[in-house]
Amino acid sequence: MMFLGTALLLAAVHWLLSSIEAPQCVVEPSSAADIGAILKNVGVTHTPFAVKGGGHTSNKEFSSTTGVHISLAQFNYTNLDAGAETVAIGAGTKWISVYTALDGTGFNVVGGRNPAVGVAGLTLGGGYSWKTNAHGLAIDNLLEINIVLPNGTATTASATHNADLFFALKGGFNNFVCPLVLSVAWASSPSSHFAPSLKTSYMLLAPLFVSSLLFLTCFITLPSPKGGHLTYSAAQMAAVNATVVTFEQNNTDTRAAILFYDGPVLPEDMFADFFVIPTVSNDFGGPMTFLTWSGTDGGVSGLRHSPPSWARGVPRSCVAIEPFMQSALNTSTAASSAYPPVRIPILLPSNIFFGYTDATQDGAFHTAIAQMQANIIAKAAAREIMYPQSDGGSIYPNYALAGEGGAYVREFWGEDHLKRMKEVRERINPRGVMRLAGGWKV
């Protein structure tokens, strides 16, 4: 156990300042018995707590707390069983560690697109991946989860054991248990390679605006992996957006995403339309180890020529609609997981992000993001391209902004799945222990 001081602050650190809270103490359990004892203790004392895997959430109290902070840092490992074609991953592991461990083995998994994201949070929230077009969501590839129940009991959940709980965990976040180990099926082909996008700490799927610049990152898993950053000026936004839409509407190759290709041979002209748009900088084709440096260098060089945007006080912003094929979620049925409650057709994840340094502006930006999200939903509803709220599935929970409460949980899971999840909650968590932790609550 660690108390106030440098060690505590480091253990409680998160990706964004907006999601950090100062806990009373940090506990780093190393066994199921440790976690069981902690859960029983906070349950008896009704102490607020949080469980942190990777700490990549942008929402306060989702994996941070002013009470007892449970760090899963000791559950940081990736064990490949090549014979069974499965991978067991500790719930405190980040995706960069998973991919590094699997590099060169010929195996890979359906995992996060950002190296800093934790395995448990991304997976239990659904989990869109570079491999989703071909293999579905991360939760669709879960085989079993080692867990600790709110009463302190260690057990497992799978399609054949605690099946209702397994359903609820797949997209149900921290409502039911504390996860320890996630066993997943491999998702690879004999000629595919480690996804090099996760070797670099600078990786983005969708267009990102940094000041007046637009970034796209491209990775090709060829026998000699290569990649790079394409940096466009804001003047090219319309051209880039049009190219993204054209790609999303016409692409039929499940190995391709924007901008990623998972295969030994890149089809001719697969991404040609992106490369013909004039760029501020283009370092595609360089060694993977230089991507972090080159991406930062290109971005800073461009920012020197755009002072007006800094005056607006939002040095980094992103409004991204992430395109996936309509067949992407056909690998499983809606009844197999809490999220998404509707799989055909799929609605594309949308992410609204503002990066700023003045904490006094939290309320203003929170309001702005909520309004932008509401506007997107209203436009989609007007065009009849979103599901009824009772069906759910219109909002990707890993990207949702905290503060919308019950309205959002209906959007995540739909009324039918929400009813089933509540039944599981009453059986697994009758004393409400897991409600002492923050997050999206059933």
Short mmCIF file of C-alpha atoms in Angstrom, two decimals:
data_model
loop_
_atom_site.label_atom_id
_atom_site.label_comp_id
_atom_site.label_asym_id
_atom_site.label_seq_id
_atom_site.Cartn_x
_atom_site.Cartn_y
_atom_site.Cartn_z
CA MET A 1 0.00 0.00 0.00
CA MET A 2 1.28 3.45 -0.87
CA PHE A 3 0.21 6.71 0.74
CA LEU A 4 0.56 10.35 -0.25
CA GLY A 5 3.79 11.21 -2.00
CA THR A 6 5.57 10.67 -5.29
CA ALA A 7 4.86 6.93 -5.43
CA LEU A 8 1.13 7.50 -4.98
CA LEU A 9 0.98 10.20 -7.62
CA LEU A 10 2.83 8.04 -10.14
CA ALA A 11 0.56 5.07 -9.46
CA ALA A 12 -2.56 7.19 -9.90
CA VAL A 13 -1.45 9.06 -13.02
CA HIS A 14 -3.72 9.06 -16.07
CA TRP A 15 -3.37 9.97 -19.71
CA LEU A 16 -5.30 13.21 -19.26
CA LEU A 17 -5.30 15.62 -16.34
CA SER A 18 -9.08 15.82 -16.66
CA SER A 19 -9.43 12.24 -15.41
CA ILE A 20 -6.97 12.36 -12.47
CA GLU A 21 -8.10 12.47 -8.85
CA ALA A 22 -6.06 12.35 -5.64
CA PRO A 23 -6.82 9.09 -3.80
CA GLN A 24 -6.45 8.48 -0.09
CA CYS A 25 -4.25 5.51 -0.89
CA VAL A 26 -3.14 3.30 -3.75
CA VAL A 27 -3.16 -0.48 -3.49
CA GLU A 28 -1.30 -2.74 -5.94
CA PRO A 29 -2.63 -6.28 -5.47
CA SER A 30 -0.70 -9.16 -6.99
CA SER A 31 -3.21 -12.00 -6.59
CA ALA A 32 -6.89 -12.78 -6.73
CA ALA A 33 -6.85 -13.19 -2.95
CA ASP A 34 -5.48 -9.65 -2.57
CA ILE A 35 -8.23 -8.19 -4.72
CA GLY A 36 -10.86 -10.24 -2.93
CA ALA A 37 -9.75 -8.85 0.42
CA ILE A 38 -9.80 -5.28 -0.92
CA LEU A 39 -13.29 -5.61 -2.39
CA LYS A 40 -14.65 -7.08 0.82
CA ASN A 41 -13.08 -4.26 2.82
CA VAL A 42 -14.42 -1.40 0.70
CA GLY A 43 -17.80 -3.13 0.65
CA VAL A 44 -18.01 -3.29 4.43
CA THR A 45 -16.83 0.30 4.90
CA HIS A 46 -18.72 1.68 1.86
CA THR A 47 -15.53 3.37 0.68
CA PRO A 48 -15.41 4.81 -2.85
CA PHE A 49 -12.78 3.09 -5.00
CA ALA A 50 -11.52 2.80 -8.54
CA VAL A 51 -9.82 0.07 -10.53
CA LYS A 52 -7.16 1.26 -12.95
CA GLY A 53 -5.83 -0.83 -15.81
CA GLY A 54 -4.21 1.49 -18.35
CA GLY A 55 -5.71 4.78 -17.15
CA HIS A 56 -6.56 6.03 -20.63
CA THR A 57 -10.11 7.19 -19.90
CA SER A 58 -10.82 10.89 -20.22
CA ASN A 59 -13.63 10.75 -17.66
CA LYS A 60 -13.02 11.49 -14.00
CA GLU A 61 -13.92 8.71 -11.52
CA PHE A 62 -13.99 6.02 -14.20
CA SER A 63 -10.59 4.70 -13.11
CA SER A 64 -9.70 7.39 -10.58
CA THR A 65 -11.07 8.17 -7.13
CA THR A 66 -10.68 10.22 -3.97
CA GLY A 67 -10.97 6.95 -2.03
CA VAL A 68 -9.07 3.68 -2.54
CA HIS A 69 -7.24 3.43 -5.86
CA ILE A 70 -6.72 -0.20 -6.96
CA SER A 71 -3.89 -0.41 -9.48
CA LEU A 72 -3.67 -3.56 -11.60
CA ALA A 73 -0.03 -2.83 -12.48
CA GLN A 74 1.07 -6.21 -11.09
CA PHE A 75 -1.18 -7.99 -13.62
CA ASN A 76 1.03 -7.02 -16.53
CA TYR A 77 1.86 -10.00 -18.73
CA THR A 78 1.08 -11.64 -22.05
CA ASN A 79 1.20 -15.44 -22.25
CA LEU A 80 0.83 -17.10 -25.65
CA ASP A 81 -0.33 -20.71 -25.89
CA ALA A 82 0.57 -21.45 -29.50
CA GLY A 83 -0.88 -24.94 -29.36
CA ALA A 84 -4.28 -23.74 -28.20
CA GLU A 85 -3.99 -20.58 -30.32
CA THR A 86 -4.95 -18.37 -27.37
CA VAL A 87 -3.34 -15.48 -25.53
CA ALA A 88 -3.82 -14.79 -21.81
CA ILE A 89 -3.35 -11.10 -21.00
CA GLY A 90 -3.20 -9.55 -17.54
CA ALA A 91 -5.81 -6.87 -16.89
CA GLY A 92 -3.09 -4.34 -16.02
CA THR A 93 -1.35 -4.68 -19.39
CA LYS A 94 -1.25 -2.01 -22.07
CA TRP A 95 -1.57 -2.92 -25.73
CA ILE A 96 1.99 -1.90 -26.56
CA SER A 97 3.20 -4.65 -24.22
CA VAL A 98 0.87 -7.20 -25.81
CA TYR A 99 2.03 -6.49 -29.35
CA THR A 100 5.67 -6.39 -28.33
CA ALA A 101 5.32 -9.81 -26.66
CA LEU A 102 3.64 -11.28 -29.76
CA ASP A 103 6.06 -9.70 -32.24
CA GLY A 104 7.69 -12.41 -34.33
CA THR A 105 5.45 -15.24 -33.10
CA GLY A 106 3.12 -15.24 -36.10
CA PHE A 107 0.19 -14.53 -33.77
CA ASN A 108 -1.73 -11.35 -33.10
CA VAL A 109 -4.97 -10.34 -31.42
CA VAL A 110 -7.87 -7.97 -31.96
CA GLY A 111 -6.70 -5.16 -29.73
CA GLY A 112 -6.31 -1.43 -29.31
CA ARG A 113 -5.16 0.96 -32.00
CA ASN A 114 -3.34 3.19 -29.52
CA PRO A 115 -0.32 1.77 -27.64
CA ALA A 116 -1.07 3.60 -24.38
CA VAL A 117 -4.57 2.15 -23.94
CA GLY A 118 -5.10 -0.55 -21.34
CA VAL A 119 -6.34 -4.01 -22.28
CA ALA A 120 -9.12 -4.28 -19.69
CA GLY A 121 -10.79 -0.91 -20.27
CA LEU A 122 -10.79 -1.07 -24.05
CA THR A 123 -11.99 -4.68 -24.13
CA LEU A 124 -14.76 -4.39 -21.53
CA GLY A 125 -16.02 -1.31 -23.39
CA GLY A 126 -16.26 -3.07 -26.76
CA GLY A 127 -12.90 -2.60 -28.43
CA TYR A 128 -12.58 -1.37 -32.00
CA SER A 129 -9.32 -2.54 -33.58
CA TRP A 130 -7.27 -2.36 -36.76
CA LYS A 131 -8.54 -5.92 -37.27
CA THR A 132 -12.23 -5.24 -36.59
CA ASN A 133 -13.23 -5.35 -40.26
CA ALA A 134 -12.01 -8.94 -40.44
CA HIS A 135 -12.46 -10.22 -36.89
CA GLY A 136 -15.04 -8.04 -35.11
CA LEU A 137 -14.59 -6.26 -31.80
CA ALA A 138 -12.15 -7.18 -29.05
CA ILE A 139 -15.04 -8.57 -26.99
CA ASP A 140 -16.01 -10.85 -29.89
CA ASN A 141 -12.68 -12.61 -29.48
CA LEU A 142 -12.83 -13.08 -25.72
CA LEU A 143 -12.82 -16.72 -24.68
CA GLU A 144 -12.68 -16.41 -20.89
CA ILE A 145 -12.10 -13.84 -18.16
CA ASN A 146 -10.56 -14.59 -14.77
CA ILE A 147 -12.41 -12.37 -12.31
CA VAL A 148 -13.00 -11.56 -8.66
CA LEU A 149 -16.63 -11.13 -7.63
CA PRO A 150 -17.74 -8.30 -5.30
CA ASN A 151 -17.94 -10.81 -2.42
CA GLY A 152 -14.23 -11.61 -2.86
CA THR A 153 -14.64 -14.94 -4.66
CA ALA A 154 -12.31 -15.70 -7.56
CA THR A 155 -13.87 -17.45 -10.56
CA THR A 156 -14.10 -17.34 -14.35
CA ALA A 157 -16.68 -16.28 -16.91
CA SER A 158 -17.01 -17.75 -20.38
CA ALA A 159 -19.65 -18.90 -22.84
CA THR A 160 -20.01 -22.13 -20.85
CA HIS A 161 -19.43 -20.94 -17.27
CA ASN A 162 -21.24 -17.94 -15.77
CA ALA A 163 -22.56 -17.32 -19.27
CA ASP A 164 -24.94 -14.48 -18.31
CA LEU A 165 -22.11 -12.70 -16.51
CA PHE A 166 -19.85 -13.24 -19.53
CA PHE A 167 -22.49 -11.59 -21.72
CA ALA A 168 -22.75 -8.63 -19.33
CA LEU A 169 -18.99 -8.16 -19.04
CA LYS A 170 -18.59 -7.86 -22.81
CA GLY A 171 -19.32 -4.16 -23.05
CA GLY A 172 -20.51 -3.75 -19.44
CA PHE A 173 -17.36 -2.14 -18.01
CA ASN A 174 -16.86 -2.31 -14.22
CA ASN A 175 -20.45 -2.92 -13.19
CA PHE A 176 -20.01 -6.48 -12.02
CA VAL A 177 -16.51 -7.68 -11.13
CA CYS A 178 -12.81 -6.86 -11.06
CA PRO A 179 -11.06 -8.48 -14.06
CA LEU A 180 -7.71 -10.23 -13.64
CA VAL A 181 -6.85 -12.08 -16.84
CA LEU A 182 -8.47 -11.92 -20.28
CA SER A 183 -8.00 -14.97 -22.51
CA VAL A 184 -8.51 -14.18 -26.18
CA ALA A 185 -8.43 -16.04 -29.46
CA TRP A 186 -5.65 -15.26 -31.90
CA ALA A 187 -6.53 -13.19 -34.96
CA SER A 188 -3.88 -13.55 -37.61
CA SER A 189 -3.09 -15.10 -40.95
CA PRO A 190 0.02 -17.11 -41.85
CA SER A 191 1.57 -14.20 -43.72
CA SER A 192 0.50 -11.29 -41.54
CA HIS A 193 2.88 -9.45 -39.27
CA PHE A 194 2.92 -7.60 -35.97
CA ALA A 195 0.92 -4.41 -36.29
CA PRO A 196 3.73 -1.86 -36.23
CA SER A 197 1.38 1.02 -35.56
CA LEU A 198 1.58 0.17 -31.91
CA LYS A 199 5.36 0.43 -31.77
CA THR A 200 5.09 4.20 -31.71
CA SER A 201 3.55 6.41 -29.08
CA TYR A 202 2.21 8.74 -31.77
CA MET A 203 -0.64 6.90 -33.47
CA LEU A 204 -4.06 8.06 -34.58
CA LEU A 205 -6.73 6.32 -36.61
CA ALA A 206 -8.84 9.20 -37.79
CA PRO A 207 -7.96 12.73 -38.88
CA LEU A 208 -6.73 14.84 -35.98
CA PHE A 209 -6.56 18.61 -36.01
CA VAL A 210 -3.57 20.09 -34.22
CA SER A 211 -3.91 23.83 -34.62
CA SER A 212 -4.60 24.28 -38.34
CA LEU A 213 -3.06 20.96 -39.38
CA LEU A 214 -4.66 17.64 -40.23
CA PHE A 215 -2.76 14.43 -39.48
CA LEU A 216 -3.24 10.96 -40.93
CA THR A 217 -1.00 8.07 -39.93
CA CYS A 218 -0.37 5.20 -42.32
CA PHE A 219 0.96 1.73 -41.51
CA ILE A 220 1.52 -1.25 -43.78
CA THR A 221 2.32 -4.67 -42.31
CA LEU A 222 4.47 -5.81 -45.19
CA PRO A 223 7.39 -8.23 -44.75
CA SER A 224 9.42 -5.06 -44.12
CA PRO A 225 6.93 -2.98 -42.09
CA LYS A 226 6.81 0.67 -42.92
CA GLY A 227 4.64 3.63 -42.17
CA GLY A 228 4.56 7.36 -41.77
CA HIS A 229 2.60 10.51 -41.13
CA LEU A 230 0.75 12.54 -43.73
CA THR A 231 0.30 16.13 -42.55
CA TYR A 232 -2.21 18.28 -44.41
CA SER A 233 -3.09 21.93 -44.05
CA ALA A 234 -6.63 22.85 -43.04
CA ALA A 235 -7.19 23.97 -46.63
CA GLN A 236 -7.18 20.29 -47.62
CA MET A 237 -9.82 19.26 -45.08
CA ALA A 238 -12.61 18.95 -47.65
CA ALA A 239 -10.43 16.84 -49.94
CA VAL A 240 -9.34 14.55 -47.11
CA ASN A 241 -12.91 14.16 -45.83
CA ALA A 242 -14.18 13.33 -49.32
CA THR A 243 -11.43 10.74 -49.75
CA VAL A 244 -12.27 9.16 -46.40
CA VAL A 245 -15.95 8.90 -47.36
CA THR A 246 -15.10 7.41 -50.76
CA PHE A 247 -12.81 4.85 -49.15
CA GLU A 248 -15.40 3.91 -46.53
CA GLN A 249 -18.14 3.47 -49.12
CA ASN A 250 -16.09 1.50 -51.65
CA ASN A 251 -13.56 -0.56 -49.71
CA THR A 252 -14.33 -4.29 -49.62
CA ASP A 253 -10.99 -5.55 -48.28
CA THR A 254 -11.40 -6.53 -44.62
CA ARG A 255 -7.65 -6.16 -44.07
CA ALA A 256 -7.74 -2.44 -44.87
CA ALA A 257 -8.57 0.53 -42.64
CA ILE A 258 -7.72 4.23 -42.66
CA LEU A 259 -4.78 4.09 -42.95
CA PHE A 260 -3.68 0.56 -42.19
CA TYR A 261 -3.20 -2.61 -44.20
CA ASP A 262 -2.76 -6.01 -42.57
CA GLY A 263 -1.30 -8.26 -45.25
CA PRO A 264 1.83 -9.33 -47.09
CA VAL A 265 1.02 -7.52 -50.34
CA LEU A 266 -0.50 -4.05 -50.54
CA PRO A 267 -3.06 -3.92 -53.36
CA GLU A 268 -2.17 -1.42 -56.04
CA ASP A 269 -3.65 2.03 -55.42
CA MET A 270 -5.25 0.99 -52.10
CA PHE A 271 -4.42 4.39 -50.51
CA ALA A 272 -3.39 6.28 -53.63
CA ASP A 273 -6.11 8.92 -53.28
CA PHE A 274 -4.72 9.99 -49.90
CA PHE A 275 -1.20 10.40 -51.24
CA VAL A 276 -2.15 12.66 -54.15
CA ILE A 277 -3.62 15.31 -51.84
CA PRO A 278 -0.97 18.01 -51.21
CA THR A 279 0.67 17.67 -47.80
CA VAL A 280 2.61 19.90 -45.43
CA SER A 281 4.87 16.93 -44.75
CA ASN A 282 4.95 13.28 -45.84
CA ASP A 283 7.44 10.83 -44.36
CA PHE A 284 5.73 7.60 -45.38
CA GLY A 285 8.12 4.74 -46.07
CA GLY A 286 10.61 5.53 -43.33
CA PRO A 287 11.77 3.04 -40.67
CA MET A 288 9.17 2.42 -37.99
CA THR A 289 11.57 3.49 -35.21
CA PHE A 290 11.63 7.05 -36.56
CA LEU A 291 7.87 7.56 -36.64
CA THR A 292 7.52 9.19 -33.23
CA TRP A 293 10.29 11.67 -33.97
CA SER A 294 9.23 12.45 -37.50
CA GLY A 295 5.58 12.89 -36.60
CA THR A 296 6.40 15.33 -33.83
CA ASP A 297 8.90 17.21 -35.96
CA GLY A 298 6.50 17.60 -38.87
CA GLY A 299 3.72 18.77 -36.60
CA VAL A 300 5.81 21.36 -34.79
CA SER A 301 7.18 22.71 -38.06
CA GLY A 302 3.68 23.26 -39.36
CA LEU A 303 2.46 24.82 -36.13
CA ARG A 304 5.03 27.58 -36.44
CA HIS A 305 3.05 28.87 -39.40
CA SER A 306 -0.37 28.95 -37.73
CA PRO A 307 -0.36 31.41 -34.79
CA PRO A 308 -4.02 32.50 -35.11
CA SER A 309 -5.26 29.08 -34.01
CA TRP A 310 -3.27 29.26 -30.78
CA ALA A 311 -5.02 32.52 -29.96
CA ARG A 312 -8.31 30.65 -29.88
CA GLY A 313 -7.03 28.62 -26.93
CA VAL A 314 -7.57 25.14 -28.39
CA PRO A 315 -4.18 23.88 -29.56
CA ARG A 316 -5.56 20.40 -30.23
CA SER A 317 -9.02 19.29 -31.28
CA CYS A 318 -10.51 16.32 -33.03
CA VAL A 319 -13.94 15.49 -34.39
CA ALA A 320 -13.59 12.03 -35.86
CA ILE A 321 -16.02 9.60 -37.44
CA GLU A 322 -14.16 6.30 -37.67
CA PRO A 323 -15.13 4.26 -40.73
CA PHE A 324 -15.55 0.49 -40.55
CA MET A 325 -17.15 -1.90 -43.01
CA GLN A 326 -20.83 -2.67 -42.52
CA SER A 327 -19.94 -6.35 -42.21
CA ALA A 328 -17.42 -5.70 -39.42
CA LEU A 329 -19.61 -6.88 -36.55
CA ASN A 330 -21.09 -9.91 -38.29
CA THR A 331 -18.59 -12.21 -36.56
CA SER A 332 -20.94 -12.44 -33.55
CA THR A 333 -24.60 -11.94 -32.74
CA ALA A 334 -26.20 -9.15 -30.72
CA ALA A 335 -27.20 -11.69 -28.07
CA SER A 336 -23.55 -12.61 -27.42
CA SER A 337 -22.55 -9.35 -25.73
CA ALA A 338 -24.01 -6.40 -23.84
CA TYR A 339 -22.55 -4.03 -26.44
CA PRO A 340 -23.49 -3.47 -29.17
CA PRO A 341 -27.18 -4.39 -28.88
CA VAL A 342 -27.62 -3.94 -32.65
CA ARG A 343 -25.03 -5.23 -35.11
CA ILE A 344 -26.59 -4.79 -38.54
CA PRO A 345 -26.24 -2.15 -39.81
CA ILE A 346 -23.43 -0.74 -37.68
CA LEU A 347 -23.16 2.91 -36.72
CA LEU A 348 -19.63 4.31 -36.92
CA PRO A 349 -17.90 5.41 -33.69
CA SER A 350 -17.57 9.17 -33.30
CA ASN A 351 -15.03 10.86 -31.07
CA ILE A 352 -14.96 14.53 -30.04
CA PHE A 353 -11.77 15.67 -28.35
CA PHE A 354 -10.38 19.02 -27.19
CA GLY A 355 -6.88 19.33 -25.76
CA TYR A 356 -6.28 22.43 -23.64
CA THR A 357 -4.22 23.47 -20.62
CA ASP A 358 -6.50 25.78 -18.61
CA ALA A 359 -8.39 23.66 -16.08
CA THR A 360 -10.80 26.51 -15.37
CA GLN A 361 -12.25 25.90 -18.83
CA ASP A 362 -13.37 22.33 -18.03
CA GLY A 363 -17.02 23.29 -17.76
CA ALA A 364 -17.05 25.25 -21.00
CA PHE A 365 -15.42 22.48 -23.01
CA HIS A 366 -17.58 19.82 -21.36
CA THR A 367 -20.67 21.77 -22.41
CA ALA A 368 -19.33 22.30 -25.92
CA ILE A 369 -18.56 18.59 -26.42
CA ALA A 370 -21.98 17.57 -25.09
CA GLN A 371 -23.68 20.02 -27.46
CA MET A 372 -21.62 18.82 -30.42
CA GLN A 373 -22.51 15.21 -29.61
CA ALA A 374 -26.18 16.15 -29.34
CA ASN A 375 -25.99 17.92 -32.70
CA ILE A 376 -24.45 14.85 -34.36
CA ILE A 377 -27.17 12.63 -32.90
CA ALA A 378 -29.89 15.06 -33.99
CA LYS A 379 -28.54 15.19 -37.54
CA ALA A 380 -28.29 11.41 -37.68
CA ALA A 381 -31.83 11.03 -36.35
CA ALA A 382 -33.15 13.54 -38.89
CA ARG A 383 -31.59 11.49 -41.67
CA GLU A 384 -32.92 8.27 -40.11
CA ILE A 385 -29.40 6.84 -39.88
CA MET A 386 -29.38 5.94 -36.20
CA TYR A 387 -31.22 3.41 -34.10
CA PRO A 388 -34.18 4.18 -31.84
CA GLN A 389 -33.00 4.83 -28.28
CA SER A 390 -34.80 1.70 -27.09
CA ASP A 391 -32.60 -0.40 -29.38
CA GLY A 392 -29.38 1.28 -28.23
CA GLY A 393 -26.01 1.06 -29.93
CA SER A 394 -25.94 4.63 -31.21
CA ILE A 395 -23.02 5.74 -29.01
CA TYR A 396 -19.69 3.97 -28.50
CA PRO A 397 -19.28 3.92 -24.69
CA ASN A 398 -15.47 4.11 -24.71
CA TYR A 399 -15.73 7.54 -26.34
CA ALA A 400 -18.72 8.93 -24.46
CA LEU A 401 -18.49 11.97 -22.22
CA ALA A 402 -19.40 11.50 -18.56
CA GLY A 403 -22.31 13.39 -17.11
CA GLU A 404 -25.17 12.21 -19.29
CA GLY A 405 -26.15 9.41 -16.90
CA GLY A 406 -29.17 7.26 -17.68
CA ALA A 407 -29.73 8.70 -21.14
CA TYR A 408 -26.37 7.36 -22.28
CA VAL A 409 -26.65 3.87 -20.79
CA ARG A 410 -29.82 3.32 -22.81
CA GLU A 411 -27.91 4.44 -25.90
CA PHE A 412 -25.06 2.03 -25.11
CA TRP A 413 -26.99 -1.13 -24.40
CA GLY A 414 -30.63 -0.69 -25.38
CA GLU A 415 -33.58 -1.51 -23.15
CA ASP A 416 -33.54 -5.29 -23.71
CA HIS A 417 -29.84 -5.71 -22.94
CA LEU A 418 -30.06 -3.26 -20.05
CA LYS A 419 -32.80 -5.34 -18.46
CA ARG A 420 -30.69 -8.48 -18.77
CA MET A 421 -27.64 -6.69 -17.32
CA LYS A 422 -29.65 -5.48 -14.33
CA GLU A 423 -30.69 -9.06 -13.61
CA VAL A 424 -27.02 -10.08 -13.62
CA ARG A 425 -26.14 -7.13 -11.40
CA GLU A 426 -28.73 -8.08 -8.78
CA ARG A 427 -27.36 -11.62 -8.65
CA ILE A 428 -23.64 -10.80 -8.75
CA ASN A 429 -23.58 -7.47 -6.91
CA PRO A 430 -26.60 -7.44 -4.56
CA ARG A 431 -24.90 -5.21 -1.96
CA GLY A 432 -23.89 -2.63 -4.57
CA VAL A 433 -20.14 -2.91 -3.97
CA MET A 434 -19.25 -2.16 -7.60
CA ARG A 435 -21.44 0.93 -7.51
CA LEU A 436 -18.86 2.44 -5.15
CA ALA A 437 -16.65 2.75 -8.23
CA GLY A 438 -17.40 5.36 -10.87
CA GLY A 439 -18.15 4.75 -14.52
CA TRP A 440 -21.21 3.96 -16.62
CA LYS A 441 -23.63 2.28 -14.25
CA VAL A 442 -26.35 -0.24 -15.02
#
